[in-house]
CSV table of C-alpha atoms and ligand atoms in Angstrom, one decimal:
chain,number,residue,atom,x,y,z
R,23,UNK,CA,67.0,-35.9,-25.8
R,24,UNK,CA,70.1,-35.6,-24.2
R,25,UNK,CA,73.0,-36.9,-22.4
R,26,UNK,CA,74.5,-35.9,-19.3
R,27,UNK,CA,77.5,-38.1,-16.9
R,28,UNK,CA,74.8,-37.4,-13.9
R,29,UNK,CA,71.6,-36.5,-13.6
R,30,UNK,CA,70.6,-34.2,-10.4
R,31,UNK,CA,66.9,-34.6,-8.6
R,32,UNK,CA,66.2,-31.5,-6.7
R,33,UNK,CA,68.3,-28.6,-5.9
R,34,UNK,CA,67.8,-28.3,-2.1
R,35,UNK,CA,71.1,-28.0,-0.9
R,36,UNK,CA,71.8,-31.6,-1.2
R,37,UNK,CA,71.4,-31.4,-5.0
R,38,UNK,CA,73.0,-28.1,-5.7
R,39,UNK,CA,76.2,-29.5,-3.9
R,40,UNK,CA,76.4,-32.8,-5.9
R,41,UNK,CA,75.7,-30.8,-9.0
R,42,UNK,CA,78.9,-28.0,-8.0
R,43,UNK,CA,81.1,-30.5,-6.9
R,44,UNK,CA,80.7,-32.7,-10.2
R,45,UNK,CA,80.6,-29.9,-12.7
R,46,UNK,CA,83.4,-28.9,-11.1
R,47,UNK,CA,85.3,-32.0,-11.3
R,48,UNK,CA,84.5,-32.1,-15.0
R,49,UNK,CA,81.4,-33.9,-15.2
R,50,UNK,CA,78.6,-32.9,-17.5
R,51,UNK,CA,75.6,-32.7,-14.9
R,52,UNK,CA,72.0,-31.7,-15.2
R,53,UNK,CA,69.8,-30.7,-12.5
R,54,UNK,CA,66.2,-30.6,-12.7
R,55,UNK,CA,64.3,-28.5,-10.1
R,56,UNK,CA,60.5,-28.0,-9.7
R,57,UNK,CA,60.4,-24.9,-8.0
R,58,UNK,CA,61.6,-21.6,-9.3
R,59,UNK,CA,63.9,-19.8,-7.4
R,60,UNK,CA,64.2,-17.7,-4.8
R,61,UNK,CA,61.8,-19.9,-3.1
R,62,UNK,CA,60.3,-19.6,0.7
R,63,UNK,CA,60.9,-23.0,2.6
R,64,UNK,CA,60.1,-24.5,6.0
R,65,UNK,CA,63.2,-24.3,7.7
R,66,UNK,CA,65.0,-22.7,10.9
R,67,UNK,CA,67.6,-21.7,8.2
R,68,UNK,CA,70.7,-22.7,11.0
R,69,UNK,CA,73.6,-23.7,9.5
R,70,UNK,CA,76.5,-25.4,11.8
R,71,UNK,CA,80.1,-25.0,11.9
R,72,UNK,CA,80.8,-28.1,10.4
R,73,UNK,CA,80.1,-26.6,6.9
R,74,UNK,CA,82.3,-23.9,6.7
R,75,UNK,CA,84.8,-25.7,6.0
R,76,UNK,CA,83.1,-27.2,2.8
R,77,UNK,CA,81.4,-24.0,2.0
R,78,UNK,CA,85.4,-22.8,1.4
R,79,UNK,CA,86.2,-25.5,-0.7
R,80,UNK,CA,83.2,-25.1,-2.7
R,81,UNK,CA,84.2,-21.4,-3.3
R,82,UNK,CA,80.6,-20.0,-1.4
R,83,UNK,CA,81.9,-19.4,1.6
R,84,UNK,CA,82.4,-15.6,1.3
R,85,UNK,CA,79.0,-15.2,0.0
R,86,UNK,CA,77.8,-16.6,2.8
R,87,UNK,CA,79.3,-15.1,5.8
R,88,UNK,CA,79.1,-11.8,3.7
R,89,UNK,CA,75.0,-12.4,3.6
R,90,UNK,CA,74.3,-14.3,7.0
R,91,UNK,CA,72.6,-13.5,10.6
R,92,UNK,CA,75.6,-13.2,13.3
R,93,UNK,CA,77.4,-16.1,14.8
R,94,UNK,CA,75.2,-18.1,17.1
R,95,UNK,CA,77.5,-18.5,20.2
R,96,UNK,CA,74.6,-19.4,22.5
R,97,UNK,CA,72.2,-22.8,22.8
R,98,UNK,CA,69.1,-21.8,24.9
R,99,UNK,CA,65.8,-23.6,26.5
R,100,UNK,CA,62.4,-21.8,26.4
R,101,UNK,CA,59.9,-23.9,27.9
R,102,UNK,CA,56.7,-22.7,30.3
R,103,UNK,CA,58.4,-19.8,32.5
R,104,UNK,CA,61.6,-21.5,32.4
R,105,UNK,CA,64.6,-19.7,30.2
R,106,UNK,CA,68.0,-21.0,29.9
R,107,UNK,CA,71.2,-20.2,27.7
R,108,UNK,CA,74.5,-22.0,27.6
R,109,UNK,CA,77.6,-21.9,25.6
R,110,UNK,CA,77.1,-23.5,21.7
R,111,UNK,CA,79.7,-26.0,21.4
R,112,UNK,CA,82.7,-24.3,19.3
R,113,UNK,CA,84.1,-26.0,15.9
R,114,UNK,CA,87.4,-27.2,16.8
R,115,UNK,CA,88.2,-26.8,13.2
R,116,UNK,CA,89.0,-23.9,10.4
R,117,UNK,CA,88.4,-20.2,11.2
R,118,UNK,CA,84.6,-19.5,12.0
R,119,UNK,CA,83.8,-21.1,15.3
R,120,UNK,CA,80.3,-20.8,14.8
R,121,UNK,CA,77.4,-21.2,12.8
R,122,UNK,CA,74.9,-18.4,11.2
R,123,UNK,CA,71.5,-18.6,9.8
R,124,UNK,CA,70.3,-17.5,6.1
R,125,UNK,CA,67.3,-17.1,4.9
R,126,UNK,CA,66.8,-20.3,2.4
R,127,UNK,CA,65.8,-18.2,-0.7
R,128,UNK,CA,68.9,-16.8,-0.8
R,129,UNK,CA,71.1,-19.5,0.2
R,130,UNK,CA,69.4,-21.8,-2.0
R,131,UNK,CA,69.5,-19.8,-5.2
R,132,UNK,CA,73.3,-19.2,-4.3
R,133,UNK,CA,74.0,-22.7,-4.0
R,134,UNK,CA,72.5,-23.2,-7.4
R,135,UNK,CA,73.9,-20.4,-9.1
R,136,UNK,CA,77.3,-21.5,-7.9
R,137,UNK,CA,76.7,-25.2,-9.5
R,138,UNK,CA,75.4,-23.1,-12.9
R,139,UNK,CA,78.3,-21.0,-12.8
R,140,UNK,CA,80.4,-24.5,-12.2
R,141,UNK,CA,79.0,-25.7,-15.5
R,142,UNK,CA,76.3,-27.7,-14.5
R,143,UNK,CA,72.7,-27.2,-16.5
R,144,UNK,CA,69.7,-26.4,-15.1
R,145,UNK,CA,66.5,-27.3,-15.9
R,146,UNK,CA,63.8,-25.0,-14.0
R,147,UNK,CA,61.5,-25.2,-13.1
R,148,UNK,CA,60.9,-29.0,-14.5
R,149,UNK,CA,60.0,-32.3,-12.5
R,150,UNK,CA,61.2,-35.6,-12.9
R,151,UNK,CA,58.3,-37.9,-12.9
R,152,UNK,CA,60.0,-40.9,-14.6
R,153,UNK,CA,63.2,-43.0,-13.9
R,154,UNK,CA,64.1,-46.4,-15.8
R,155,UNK,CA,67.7,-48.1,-16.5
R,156,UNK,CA,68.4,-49.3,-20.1
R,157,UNK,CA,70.3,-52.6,-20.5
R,158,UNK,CA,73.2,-50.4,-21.6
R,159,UNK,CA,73.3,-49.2,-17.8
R,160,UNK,CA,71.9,-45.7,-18.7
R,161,UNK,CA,69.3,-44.0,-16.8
R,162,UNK,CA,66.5,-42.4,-18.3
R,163,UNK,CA,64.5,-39.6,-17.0
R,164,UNK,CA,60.8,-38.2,-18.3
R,165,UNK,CA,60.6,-34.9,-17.2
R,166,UNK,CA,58.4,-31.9,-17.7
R,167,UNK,CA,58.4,-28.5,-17.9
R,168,UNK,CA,55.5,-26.4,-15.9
R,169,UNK,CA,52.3,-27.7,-16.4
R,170,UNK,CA,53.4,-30.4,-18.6
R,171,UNK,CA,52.9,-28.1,-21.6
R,172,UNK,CA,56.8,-29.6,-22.2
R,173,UNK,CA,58.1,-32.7,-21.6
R,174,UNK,CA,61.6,-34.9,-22.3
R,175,UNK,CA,63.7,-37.5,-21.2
R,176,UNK,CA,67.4,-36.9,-19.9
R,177,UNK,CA,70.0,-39.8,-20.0
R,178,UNK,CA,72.6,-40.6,-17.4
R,179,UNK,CA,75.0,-42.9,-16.5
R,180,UNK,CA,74.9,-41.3,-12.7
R,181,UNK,CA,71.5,-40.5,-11.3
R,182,UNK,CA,71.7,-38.7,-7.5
R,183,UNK,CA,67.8,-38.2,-5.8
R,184,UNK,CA,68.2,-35.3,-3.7
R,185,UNK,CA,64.0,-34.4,-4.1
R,186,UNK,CA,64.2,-34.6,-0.6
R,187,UNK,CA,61.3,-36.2,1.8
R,188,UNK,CA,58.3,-33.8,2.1
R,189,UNK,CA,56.9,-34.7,-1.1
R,190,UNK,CA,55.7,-38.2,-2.4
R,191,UNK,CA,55.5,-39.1,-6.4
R,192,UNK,CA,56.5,-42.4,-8.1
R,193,UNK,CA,60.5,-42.4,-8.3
R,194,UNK,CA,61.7,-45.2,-6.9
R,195,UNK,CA,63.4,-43.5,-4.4
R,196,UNK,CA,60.4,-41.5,-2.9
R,197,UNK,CA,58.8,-42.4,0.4
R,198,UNK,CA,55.8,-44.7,0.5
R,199,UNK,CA,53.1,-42.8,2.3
R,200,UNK,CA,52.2,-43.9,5.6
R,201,UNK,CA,48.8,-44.1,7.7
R,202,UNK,CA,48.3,-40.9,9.7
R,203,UNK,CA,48.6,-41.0,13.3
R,204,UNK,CA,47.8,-38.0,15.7
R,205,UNK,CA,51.9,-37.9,16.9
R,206,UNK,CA,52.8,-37.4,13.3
R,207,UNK,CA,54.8,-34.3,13.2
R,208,UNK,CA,53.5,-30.9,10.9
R,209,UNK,CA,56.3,-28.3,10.5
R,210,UNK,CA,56.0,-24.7,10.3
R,211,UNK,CA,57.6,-21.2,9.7
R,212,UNK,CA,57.8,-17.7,9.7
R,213,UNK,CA,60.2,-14.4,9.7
R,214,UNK,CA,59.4,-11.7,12.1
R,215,UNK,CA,61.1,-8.3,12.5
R,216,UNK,CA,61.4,-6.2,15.3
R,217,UNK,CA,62.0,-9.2,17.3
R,218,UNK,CA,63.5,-9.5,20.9
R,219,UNK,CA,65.8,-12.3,20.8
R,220,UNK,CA,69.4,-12.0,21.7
R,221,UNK,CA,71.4,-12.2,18.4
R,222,UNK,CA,73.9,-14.6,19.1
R,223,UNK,CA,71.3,-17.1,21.1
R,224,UNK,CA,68.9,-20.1,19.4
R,225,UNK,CA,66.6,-20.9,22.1
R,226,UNK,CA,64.8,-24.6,21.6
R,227,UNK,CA,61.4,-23.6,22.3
R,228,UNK,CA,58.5,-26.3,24.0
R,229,UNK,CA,55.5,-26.4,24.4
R,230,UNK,CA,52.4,-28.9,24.2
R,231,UNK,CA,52.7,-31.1,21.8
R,232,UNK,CA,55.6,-29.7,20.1
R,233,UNK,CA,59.1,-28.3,19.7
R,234,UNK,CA,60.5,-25.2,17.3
R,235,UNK,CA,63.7,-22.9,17.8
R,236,UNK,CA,64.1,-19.2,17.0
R,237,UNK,CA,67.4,-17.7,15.4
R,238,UNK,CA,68.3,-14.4,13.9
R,239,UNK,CA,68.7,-14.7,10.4
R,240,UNK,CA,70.0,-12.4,7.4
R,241,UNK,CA,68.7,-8.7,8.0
R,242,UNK,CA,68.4,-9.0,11.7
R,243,UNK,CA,65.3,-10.9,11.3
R,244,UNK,CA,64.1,-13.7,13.5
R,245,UNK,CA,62.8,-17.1,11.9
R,246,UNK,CA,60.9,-19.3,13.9
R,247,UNK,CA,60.3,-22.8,13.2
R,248,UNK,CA,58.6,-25.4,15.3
R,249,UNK,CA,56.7,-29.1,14.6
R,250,UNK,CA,53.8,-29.7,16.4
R,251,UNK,CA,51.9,-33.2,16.2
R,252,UNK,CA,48.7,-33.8,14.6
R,253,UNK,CA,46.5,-34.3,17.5
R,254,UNK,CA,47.7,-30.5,18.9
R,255,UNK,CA,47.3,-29.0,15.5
R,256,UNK,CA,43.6,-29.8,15.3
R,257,UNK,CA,42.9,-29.2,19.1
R,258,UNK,CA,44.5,-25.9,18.3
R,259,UNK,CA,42.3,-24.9,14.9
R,260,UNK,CA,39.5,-26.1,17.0
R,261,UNK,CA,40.6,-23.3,19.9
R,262,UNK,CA,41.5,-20.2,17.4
R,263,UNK,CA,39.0,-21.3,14.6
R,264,UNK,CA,39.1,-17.6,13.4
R,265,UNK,CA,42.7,-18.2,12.6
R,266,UNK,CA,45.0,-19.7,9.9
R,267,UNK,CA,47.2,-22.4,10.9
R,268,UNK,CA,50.5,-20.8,11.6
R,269,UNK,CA,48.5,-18.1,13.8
R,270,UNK,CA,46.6,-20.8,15.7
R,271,UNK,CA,49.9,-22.3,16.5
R,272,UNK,CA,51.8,-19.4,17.4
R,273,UNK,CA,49.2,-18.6,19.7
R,274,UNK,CA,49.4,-21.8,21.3
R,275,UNK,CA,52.9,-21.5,21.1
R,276,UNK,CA,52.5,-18.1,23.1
R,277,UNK,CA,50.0,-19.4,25.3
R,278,UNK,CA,52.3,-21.7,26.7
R,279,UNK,CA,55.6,-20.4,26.6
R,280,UNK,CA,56.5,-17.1,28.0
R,281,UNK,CA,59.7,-16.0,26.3
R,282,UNK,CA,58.2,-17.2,22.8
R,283,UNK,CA,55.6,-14.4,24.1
R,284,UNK,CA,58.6,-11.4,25.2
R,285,UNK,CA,60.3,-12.1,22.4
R,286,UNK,CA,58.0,-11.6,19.8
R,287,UNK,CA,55.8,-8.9,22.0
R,288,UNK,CA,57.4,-6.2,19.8
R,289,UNK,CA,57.6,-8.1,16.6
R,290,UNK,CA,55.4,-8.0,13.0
R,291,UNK,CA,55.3,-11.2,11.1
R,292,UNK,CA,57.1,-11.0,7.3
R,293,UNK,CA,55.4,-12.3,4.6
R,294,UNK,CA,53.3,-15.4,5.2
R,295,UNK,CA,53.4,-18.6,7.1
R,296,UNK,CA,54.4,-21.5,5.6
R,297,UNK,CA,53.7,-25.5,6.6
R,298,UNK,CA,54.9,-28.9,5.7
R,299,UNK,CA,53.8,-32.3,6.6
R,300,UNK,CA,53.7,-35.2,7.8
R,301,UNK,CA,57.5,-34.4,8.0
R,302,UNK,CA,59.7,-38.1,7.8
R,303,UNK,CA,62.7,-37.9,10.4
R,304,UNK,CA,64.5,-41.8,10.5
R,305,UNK,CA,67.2,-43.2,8.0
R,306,UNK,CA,66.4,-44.7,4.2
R,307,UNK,CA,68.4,-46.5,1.7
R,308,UNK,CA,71.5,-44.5,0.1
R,309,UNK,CA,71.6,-46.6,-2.9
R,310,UNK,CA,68.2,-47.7,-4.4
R,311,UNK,CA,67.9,-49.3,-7.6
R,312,UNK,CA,71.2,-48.2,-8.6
R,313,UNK,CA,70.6,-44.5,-8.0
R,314,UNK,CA,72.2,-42.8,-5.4
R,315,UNK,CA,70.3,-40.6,-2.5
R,316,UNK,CA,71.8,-37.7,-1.1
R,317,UNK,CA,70.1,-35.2,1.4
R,318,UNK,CA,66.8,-35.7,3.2
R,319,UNK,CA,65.7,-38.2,0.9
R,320,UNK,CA,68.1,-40.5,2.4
R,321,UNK,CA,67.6,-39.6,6.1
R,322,UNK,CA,66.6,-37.0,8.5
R,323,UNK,CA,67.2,-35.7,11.3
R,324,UNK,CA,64.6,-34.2,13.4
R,325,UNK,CA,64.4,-30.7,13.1
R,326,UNK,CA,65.3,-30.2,17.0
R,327,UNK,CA,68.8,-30.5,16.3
R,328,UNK,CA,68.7,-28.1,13.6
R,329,UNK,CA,71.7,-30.1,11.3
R,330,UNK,CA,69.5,-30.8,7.8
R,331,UNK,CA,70.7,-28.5,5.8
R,332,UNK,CA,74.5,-29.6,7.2
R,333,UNK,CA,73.8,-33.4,6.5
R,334,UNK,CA,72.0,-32.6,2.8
R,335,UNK,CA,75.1,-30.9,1.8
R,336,UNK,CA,77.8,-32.9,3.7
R,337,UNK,CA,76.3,-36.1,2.6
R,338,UNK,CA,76.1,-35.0,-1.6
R,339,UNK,CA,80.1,-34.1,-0.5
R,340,UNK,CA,80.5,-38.1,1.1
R,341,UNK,CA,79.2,-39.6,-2.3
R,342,UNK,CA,80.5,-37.2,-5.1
R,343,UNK,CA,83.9,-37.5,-3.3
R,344,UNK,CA,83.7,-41.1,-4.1
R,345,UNK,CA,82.4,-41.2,-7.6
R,346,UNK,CA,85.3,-38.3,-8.0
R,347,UNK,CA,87.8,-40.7,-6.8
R,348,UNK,CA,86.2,-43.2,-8.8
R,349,UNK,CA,85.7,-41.2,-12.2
R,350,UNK,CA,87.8,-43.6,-14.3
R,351,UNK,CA,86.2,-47.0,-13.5
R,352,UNK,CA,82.7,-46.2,-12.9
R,353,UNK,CA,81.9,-48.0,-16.7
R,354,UNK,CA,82.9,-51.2,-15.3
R,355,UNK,CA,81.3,-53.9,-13.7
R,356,UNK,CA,80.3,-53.6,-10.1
R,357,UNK,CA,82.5,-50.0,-9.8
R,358,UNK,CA,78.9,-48.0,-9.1
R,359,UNK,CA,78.3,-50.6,-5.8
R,360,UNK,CA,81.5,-50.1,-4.4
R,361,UNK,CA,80.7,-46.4,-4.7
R,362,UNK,CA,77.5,-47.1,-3.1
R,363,UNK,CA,79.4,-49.5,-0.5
R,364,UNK,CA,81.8,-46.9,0.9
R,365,UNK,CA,79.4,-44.3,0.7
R,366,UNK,CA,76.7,-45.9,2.9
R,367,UNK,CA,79.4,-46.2,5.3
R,368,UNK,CA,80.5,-43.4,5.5
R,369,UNK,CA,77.1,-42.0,5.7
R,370,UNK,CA,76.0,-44.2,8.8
R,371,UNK,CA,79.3,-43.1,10.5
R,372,UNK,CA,78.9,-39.4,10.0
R,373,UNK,CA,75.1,-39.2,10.8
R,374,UNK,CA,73.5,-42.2,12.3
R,375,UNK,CA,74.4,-41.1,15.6
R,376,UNK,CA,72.9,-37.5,15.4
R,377,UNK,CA,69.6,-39.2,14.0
R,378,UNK,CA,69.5,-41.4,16.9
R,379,UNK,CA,70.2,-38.1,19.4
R,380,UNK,CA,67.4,-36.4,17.4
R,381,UNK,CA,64.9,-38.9,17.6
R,382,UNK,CA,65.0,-39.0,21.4
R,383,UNK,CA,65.4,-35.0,22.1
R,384,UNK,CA,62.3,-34.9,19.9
R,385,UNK,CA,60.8,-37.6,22.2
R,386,UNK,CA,61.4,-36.2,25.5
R,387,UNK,CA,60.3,-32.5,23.8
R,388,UNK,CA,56.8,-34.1,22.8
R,389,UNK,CA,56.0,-36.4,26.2
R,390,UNK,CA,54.7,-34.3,28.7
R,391,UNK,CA,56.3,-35.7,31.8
R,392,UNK,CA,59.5,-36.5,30.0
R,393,UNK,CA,59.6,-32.7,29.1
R,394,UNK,CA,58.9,-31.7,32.6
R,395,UNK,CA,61.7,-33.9,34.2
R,396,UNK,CA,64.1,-32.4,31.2
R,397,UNK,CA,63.6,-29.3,31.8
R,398,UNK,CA,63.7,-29.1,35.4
R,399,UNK,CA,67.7,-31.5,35.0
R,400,UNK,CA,68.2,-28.8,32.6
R,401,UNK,CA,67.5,-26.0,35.1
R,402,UNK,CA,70.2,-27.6,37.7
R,403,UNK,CA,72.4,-28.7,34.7
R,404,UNK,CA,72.0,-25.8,31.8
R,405,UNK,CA,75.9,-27.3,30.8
R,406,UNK,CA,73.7,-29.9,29.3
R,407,UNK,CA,72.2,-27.5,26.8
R,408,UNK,CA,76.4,-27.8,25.6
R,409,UNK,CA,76.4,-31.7,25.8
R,410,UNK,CA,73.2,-32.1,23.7
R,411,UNK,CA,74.2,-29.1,20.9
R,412,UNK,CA,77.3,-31.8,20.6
R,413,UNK,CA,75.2,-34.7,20.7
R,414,UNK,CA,73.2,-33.1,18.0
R,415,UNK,CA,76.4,-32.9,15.7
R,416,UNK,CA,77.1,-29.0,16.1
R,417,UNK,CA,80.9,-29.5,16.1
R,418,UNK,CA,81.8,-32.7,14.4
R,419,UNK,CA,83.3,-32.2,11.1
R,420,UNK,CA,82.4,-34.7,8.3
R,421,UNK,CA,84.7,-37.7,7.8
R,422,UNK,CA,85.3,-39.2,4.7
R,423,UNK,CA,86.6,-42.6,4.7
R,424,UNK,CA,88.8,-42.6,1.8
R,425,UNK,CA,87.4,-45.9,0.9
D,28,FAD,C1,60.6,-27.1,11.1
D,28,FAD,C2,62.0,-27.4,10.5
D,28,FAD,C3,63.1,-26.6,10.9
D,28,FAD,C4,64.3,-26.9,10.3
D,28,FAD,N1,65.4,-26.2,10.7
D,28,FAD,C5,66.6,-26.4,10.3
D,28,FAD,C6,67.7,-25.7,10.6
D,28,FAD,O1,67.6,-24.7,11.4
D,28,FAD,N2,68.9,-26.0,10.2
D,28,FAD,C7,69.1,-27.1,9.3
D,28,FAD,O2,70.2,-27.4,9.0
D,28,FAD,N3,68.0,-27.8,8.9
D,28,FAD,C8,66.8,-27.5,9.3
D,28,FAD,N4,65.7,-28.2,8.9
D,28,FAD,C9,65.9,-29.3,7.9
D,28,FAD,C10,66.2,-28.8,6.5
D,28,FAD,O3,65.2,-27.9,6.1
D,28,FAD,C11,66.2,-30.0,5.5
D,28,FAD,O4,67.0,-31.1,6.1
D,28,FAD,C12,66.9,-29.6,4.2
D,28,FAD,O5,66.0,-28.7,3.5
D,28,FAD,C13,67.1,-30.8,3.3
D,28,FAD,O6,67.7,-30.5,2.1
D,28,FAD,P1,67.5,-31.4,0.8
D,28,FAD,O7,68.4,-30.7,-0.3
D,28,FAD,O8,67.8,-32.8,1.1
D,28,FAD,O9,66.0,-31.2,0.4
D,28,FAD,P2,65.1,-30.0,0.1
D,28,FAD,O10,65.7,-28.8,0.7
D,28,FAD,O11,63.7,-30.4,0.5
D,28,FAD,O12,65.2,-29.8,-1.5
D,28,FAD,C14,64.6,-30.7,-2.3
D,28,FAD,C15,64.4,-30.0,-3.7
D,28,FAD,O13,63.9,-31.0,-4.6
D,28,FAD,C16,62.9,-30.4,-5.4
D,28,FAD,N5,62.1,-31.6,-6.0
D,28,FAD,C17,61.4,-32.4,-5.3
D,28,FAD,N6,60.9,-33.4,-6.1
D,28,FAD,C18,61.4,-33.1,-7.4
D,28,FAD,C19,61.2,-33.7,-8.7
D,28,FAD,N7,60.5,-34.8,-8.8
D,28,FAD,N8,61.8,-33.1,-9.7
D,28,FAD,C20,62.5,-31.9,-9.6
D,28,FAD,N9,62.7,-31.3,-8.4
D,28,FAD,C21,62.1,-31.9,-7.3
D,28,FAD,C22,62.1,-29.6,-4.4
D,28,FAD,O14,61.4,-28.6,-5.1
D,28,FAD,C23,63.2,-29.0,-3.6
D,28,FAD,O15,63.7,-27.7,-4.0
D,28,FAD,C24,64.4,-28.0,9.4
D,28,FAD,C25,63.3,-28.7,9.0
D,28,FAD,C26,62.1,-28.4,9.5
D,28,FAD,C27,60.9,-29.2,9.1
């Protein structure tokens, strides 16, 4: 058995941050990770502005602009014939004005290796399954190694859930499943090479029954990601039954939208396709029976706006900054809710308004006629390709209250 001052769920980039930024501060930290790394995930692997800025502070920065796609100085629109591109809105802050994409198996593992190097421990691949409070205000964690040949319990005074929200399981903090409807959303991805997309440009792509975006990522390789409800997904297996999923999409996908089609006319898929879902966009409790949630397991974005990976790590920076600040009175009574207090605040301030911009975007993008009228503004207006990137959160910088 042993004891740590926090205990880390997950080491998405919401976990890997808490875990560097409280090793670093002195903290003995554990973080326990399922997967083994360098792992594939379904993501459009965008990273904003916004976290450049922390990205320096958490000493990673270098690695990552030395690694990353080019600067994505464009927004764009591919929908039906239609293709638009206006300016990305620059970060008014620090040096890099724009944001990059990088693959998430390296930028992951880097992440990681940074809170390792930081002095954090990690325990990989191992799951939590397990988490109870003691009377003495110590948490208690069962977890096992890979399949469950080893198993033990972890104590901490500090528990942070970053397992993020694509996968259900009995911590307290995991999302209750939910009956499936056909506009629930599936995600998917995939890297291509030899792709035509303009480097610096991330076009939103639409189509039926679905949004995605393409990007070029480390190695001058395009990722595309895209959801696509439930309903569409099984008219479109039903279409291209010869196909797996990710092909009967992307030829749906091409079907529909012609500069998804030039684009990857000259490309050759990498590796596999990859899928999650039902994906869970909305906002959850920060603070659940006394453990704190960081990341996607504590809200989400849709993936229109591309800012996930942004708000997992800027929201594990809101709360370790606090119990940082906090360090020398979190034994006493009541310290851990004014912790929680200040950081649910801060959270709602810094991303309740981009999940509410995300949630409609993602509306309009999946209604038909709502798309149709969108687009065709957007056609007169592309400037509001700009307004929407901000409305999305591409250049506001975290805020922490200070509280
Ligand atoms: C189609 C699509 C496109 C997207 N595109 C972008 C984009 O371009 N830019 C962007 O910023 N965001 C994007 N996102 C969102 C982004 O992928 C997520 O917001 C981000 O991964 C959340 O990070 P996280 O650390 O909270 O969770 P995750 O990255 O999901 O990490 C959670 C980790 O916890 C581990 N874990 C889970 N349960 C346990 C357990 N019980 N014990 C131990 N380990 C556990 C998992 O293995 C995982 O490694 C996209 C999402 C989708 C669906």
């Amino acid at each position: 058995m042993s004891e740590y001052d926090a205990l880390v769920v997950g080491a998405g980039p919401a976990g890997a941050t808490a875990a560097l930024m409280l090793a670093r501060a002195g903290w003995s930290v554990a973080v326990v990770e399922k997967a083994v790394f360098p792992r594939r995930k379904v993501c459009g692997e965008f990273i904003s502005a916004t976290s450049l800025p922390l990205f320096e502070e958490l000493g990673i920065a270098n690695d990552f602009l030395a690694h990353a796609g080019p600067p994505v100085r464009e927004v764009g629109l591919y929908a039906g014939n239609t293709r638009l591109a206006a300016a990305m809105p620059r970060f008014p802050h620090g040096g890099e004005r724009y944001g990059r994409a990088l693959c998430r198996e390296r930028f992951d593992a880097a992440l990681l290796r940074a809170a390792a190097n930081a002095g954090a421990v990690i325990w990989q691949p191992w799951t939590v399954k397990r988490l109870s409070q003691g009377a003495n205000g110590l948490h208690a964690a069962s977890v096992y190694g890979e399949d469950r040949r080893q198993a033990t319990t972890l104590r901490a005074r500090v528990v942070i859930a970053a397992h993020g929200s694509w996968e259900g399981g009995d911590l307290p903090t995991h999302i209750a499943a939910c009956p499936s409807r056909g506009s629930d959303l599936f995600a998917f991805k995939a890297h291509f090479v030899h792709a035509a997309l303009p480097v610096s440009l991330m076009p939103l792509m639409l189509f039926p029954g679905g949004y995605g975006g393409m990007v070029t990522t480390d190695g001058g390789r395009v990722t595309l990601s895209c959801c696509i409800r439930r309903d569409t997904l099984t008219a479109c297996r039903l279409q291209w039954p010869h196909l797996k999923a990710g092909e009967a999409v992307l030829a749906h996908i091409r079907a529909a939208n012609s500069g998804v089609d030039a684009v990857l006319k000259p490309a050759t898929l990498e590796g596999r396709w990859l899928s999650v879902g039902p994906i869970r966009p909305g906002m959850r409790s920060v603070y659940s029976n006394r453990i704190f949630v960081v990341g996607n397991a504590a809200g989400e974005a849709h993936p229109i706006v591309a800012e996930g990976i942004s708000m997992a790590i800027q929201s594990s920076w809101l709360l370790c900054a606090s119990l940082i600040a906090h360090s020398h009175e979190l034994e006493l009574d009541g310290a851990m809710d004014k912790v929680a207090r200040a950081y649910s605040a801060d959270w709602r301030r810094n991303f309740a308004a981009r999940i509410h911009a995300a949630a409609l975007f993602a509306n309009l993008a999946t209604r038909p006629t709502a798309a149709k009228i969108a687009v065709s503004l957007l056609r007169r207006v592309p400037q509001l390709l700009t307004l929407g990137a901000h409305l999305g959160g591409k250049a506001q910088p975290p805020v922490l209250s200070g509280s």
